Amino acid sequence: MALPRLLAVPGFVRWGIRIDNAPALGWLALQLVALWPTWLWLGSSGAGGLLALSGLAALAWLQWKLRRELRASPRLGWLVLAAAGTIVATSVPAGTAPVLPGLMAGAAALMAFAPTRIAGMPEAGLPALLENTFVNRVCLKSLFGAAMLLCIAGAVVA
């Protein structure tokens, strides 16, 4: 079996180990910060916003409760869904932020890092891009982090 060419690059391996060993709570916190402007807008939009903020509070409480059990190696399918939901929730014009993508993104991120005792997306039968390999984890975690930072930057500029 041939190894991916990226594994022959020492810089990628050193950087990849740092990315792959980053605590799960850090990734979840990065997403929370990226979604923060959406949550602020929802909080000021009446009863629907109160429901959305209650959902966010429940997700945050669950993340905090499970913080010692979170997986370092996320389920990559859920991580991709979390990034996509965050991008959708933060890319719409101010004042029209959809509630569902933000809540779904938070739930998907939690499912990505959920402990193995909590049912999640099955690992088998996924496309090759989502197989749980070192290179896939490093690349998808890096893309997730970059997407969250871009969402934060977009919120700061707006």
Short mmCIF file of C-alpha atoms in Angstrom, two decimals:
data_model
loop_
_atom_site.label_atom_id
_atom_site.label_comp_id
_atom_site.label_asym_id
_atom_site.label_seq_id
_atom_site.Cartn_x
_atom_site.Cartn_y
_atom_site.Cartn_z
CA MET A 1 0.00 0.00 0.00
CA ALA A 2 1.45 3.34 -1.05
CA LEU A 3 1.61 6.15 1.50
CA PRO A 4 0.27 9.59 0.60
CA ARG A 5 2.98 11.94 -0.72
CA LEU A 6 2.24 14.46 2.05
CA LEU A 7 3.70 12.03 4.60
CA ALA A 8 7.08 12.37 2.89
CA VAL A 9 7.16 16.09 3.77
CA PRO A 10 8.61 16.49 7.30
CA GLY A 11 7.06 19.95 7.77
CA PHE A 12 3.59 18.61 7.02
CA VAL A 13 4.05 15.76 9.49
CA ARG A 14 5.25 18.09 12.31
CA TRP A 15 2.46 20.59 11.63
CA GLY A 16 -0.04 17.75 11.22
CA ILE A 17 0.82 16.26 14.60
CA ARG A 18 0.16 19.63 16.26
CA ILE A 19 -3.17 20.01 14.44
CA ASP A 20 -4.19 16.41 15.09
CA ASN A 21 -3.36 16.61 18.81
CA ALA A 22 -5.16 19.92 19.41
CA PRO A 23 -7.85 19.50 22.06
CA ALA A 24 -11.40 19.02 20.82
CA LEU A 25 -12.71 21.76 23.11
CA GLY A 26 -10.50 24.26 21.23
CA TRP A 27 -12.14 23.39 17.89
CA LEU A 28 -15.59 23.66 19.43
CA ALA A 29 -14.70 27.01 21.02
CA LEU A 30 -13.43 28.28 17.66
CA GLN A 31 -16.77 27.41 16.10
CA LEU A 32 -18.65 29.07 18.96
CA VAL A 33 -16.70 32.30 18.40
CA ALA A 34 -17.38 32.09 14.65
CA LEU A 35 -21.12 31.75 15.32
CA TRP A 36 -21.18 34.41 18.05
CA PRO A 37 -22.48 37.30 15.86
CA THR A 38 -25.28 35.02 14.64
CA TRP A 39 -26.21 34.17 18.23
CA LEU A 40 -26.19 37.85 19.20
CA TRP A 41 -28.53 38.70 16.35
CA LEU A 42 -30.81 35.79 17.27
CA GLY A 43 -30.91 36.90 20.90
CA SER A 44 -32.26 40.28 19.87
CA SER A 45 -34.93 38.89 17.54
CA GLY A 46 -37.61 37.96 20.06
CA ALA A 47 -39.08 34.56 20.98
CA GLY A 48 -37.45 32.67 18.09
CA GLY A 49 -34.10 34.04 19.19
CA LEU A 50 -34.73 32.96 22.75
CA LEU A 51 -35.40 29.42 21.55
CA ALA A 52 -32.20 29.44 19.45
CA LEU A 53 -30.15 30.76 22.36
CA SER A 54 -31.64 28.06 24.58
CA GLY A 55 -30.51 25.47 22.05
CA LEU A 56 -27.03 27.00 21.99
CA ALA A 57 -26.88 27.00 25.78
CA ALA A 58 -27.86 23.31 25.82
CA LEU A 59 -25.13 22.50 23.28
CA ALA A 60 -22.53 24.48 25.22
CA TRP A 61 -23.54 22.80 28.47
CA LEU A 62 -23.29 19.36 26.86
CA GLN A 63 -19.87 20.18 25.39
CA TRP A 64 -18.65 21.34 28.79
CA LYS A 65 -20.09 18.26 30.50
CA LEU A 66 -18.36 15.89 28.03
CA ARG A 67 -15.13 17.90 27.76
CA ARG A 68 -12.91 15.16 29.28
CA GLU A 69 -14.38 12.47 27.02
CA LEU A 70 -14.34 14.30 23.66
CA ARG A 71 -12.51 12.54 20.85
CA ALA A 72 -9.29 14.03 19.52
CA SER A 73 -9.98 12.30 16.22
CA PRO A 74 -13.32 13.69 14.98
CA ARG A 75 -15.81 11.92 12.79
CA LEU A 76 -14.90 13.71 9.57
CA GLY A 77 -18.34 13.62 7.97
CA TRP A 78 -19.82 15.49 10.93
CA LEU A 79 -16.90 17.95 10.90
CA VAL A 80 -17.58 18.80 7.24
CA LEU A 81 -21.29 19.31 8.02
CA ALA A 82 -20.38 21.56 10.97
CA ALA A 83 -18.13 23.73 8.80
CA ALA A 84 -20.76 23.98 6.05
CA GLY A 85 -23.50 24.91 8.52
CA THR A 86 -21.31 27.58 10.13
CA ILE A 87 -20.47 29.09 6.75
CA VAL A 88 -24.16 29.17 5.77
CA ALA A 89 -25.22 30.67 9.11
CA THR A 90 -22.59 33.41 9.01
CA SER A 91 -22.61 34.28 5.31
CA VAL A 92 -26.17 35.58 5.02
CA PRO A 93 -26.80 39.33 5.35
CA ALA A 94 -27.24 40.73 8.85
CA GLY A 95 -30.82 40.64 10.04
CA THR A 96 -31.74 37.54 8.03
CA ALA A 97 -29.58 34.96 9.83
CA PRO A 98 -31.23 31.55 9.68
CA VAL A 99 -31.68 29.81 13.02
CA LEU A 100 -31.50 26.24 11.81
CA PRO A 101 -28.05 26.18 10.14
CA GLY A 102 -26.40 27.68 13.21
CA LEU A 103 -27.97 25.17 15.58
CA MET A 104 -27.34 22.30 13.18
CA ALA A 105 -23.70 23.36 12.82
CA GLY A 106 -23.25 23.35 16.59
CA ALA A 107 -24.88 19.95 16.90
CA ALA A 108 -22.80 18.54 14.02
CA ALA A 109 -19.58 19.77 15.62
CA LEU A 110 -20.57 18.17 18.90
CA MET A 111 -21.33 14.89 17.09
CA ALA A 112 -17.96 15.09 15.34
CA PHE A 113 -16.10 15.11 18.64
CA ALA A 114 -18.64 13.11 20.68
CA PRO A 115 -17.28 10.21 22.71
CA THR A 116 -17.51 6.76 21.17
CA ARG A 117 -20.21 5.76 23.65
CA ILE A 118 -22.54 8.26 21.91
CA ALA A 119 -23.81 7.06 18.55
CA GLY A 120 -22.58 9.04 15.59
CA MET A 121 -21.94 8.81 11.91
CA PRO A 122 -20.66 5.35 10.99
CA GLU A 123 -17.04 5.31 9.89
CA ALA A 124 -17.46 2.56 7.28
CA GLY A 125 -18.81 3.24 3.81
CA LEU A 126 -17.72 6.88 3.68
CA PRO A 127 -16.03 8.42 0.64
CA ALA A 128 -12.23 8.23 0.62
CA LEU A 129 -12.00 11.92 1.57
CA LEU A 130 -13.78 11.21 4.85
CA GLU A 131 -11.88 8.08 5.88
CA ASN A 132 -10.27 8.46 9.28
CA THR A 133 -6.63 8.74 8.23
CA PHE A 134 -3.94 11.08 9.53
CA VAL A 135 -3.73 13.07 6.30
CA ASN A 136 -7.53 13.42 6.03
CA ARG A 137 -7.85 14.48 9.67
CA VAL A 138 -5.10 17.09 9.34
CA CYS A 139 -6.44 18.50 6.07
CA LEU A 140 -10.08 18.62 7.19
CA LYS A 141 -9.27 20.03 10.64
CA SER A 142 -7.13 22.70 8.95
CA LEU A 143 -9.95 23.56 6.54
CA PHE A 144 -12.42 23.67 9.44
CA GLY A 145 -10.12 26.02 11.39
CA ALA A 146 -9.56 28.23 8.35
CA ALA A 147 -13.31 28.38 7.65
CA MET A 148 -14.03 29.37 11.25
CA LEU A 149 -11.33 32.09 11.16
CA LEU A 150 -12.76 33.43 7.88
CA CYS A 151 -16.25 33.54 9.44
CA ILE A 152 -14.80 35.45 12.41
CA ALA A 153 -12.98 37.85 10.09
CA GLY A 154 -16.16 38.40 8.08
CA ALA A 155 -18.07 39.21 11.26
CA VAL A 156 -15.39 41.66 12.38
CA VAL A 157 -15.41 43.42 8.99
CA ALA A 158 -19.22 43.57 8.91
#
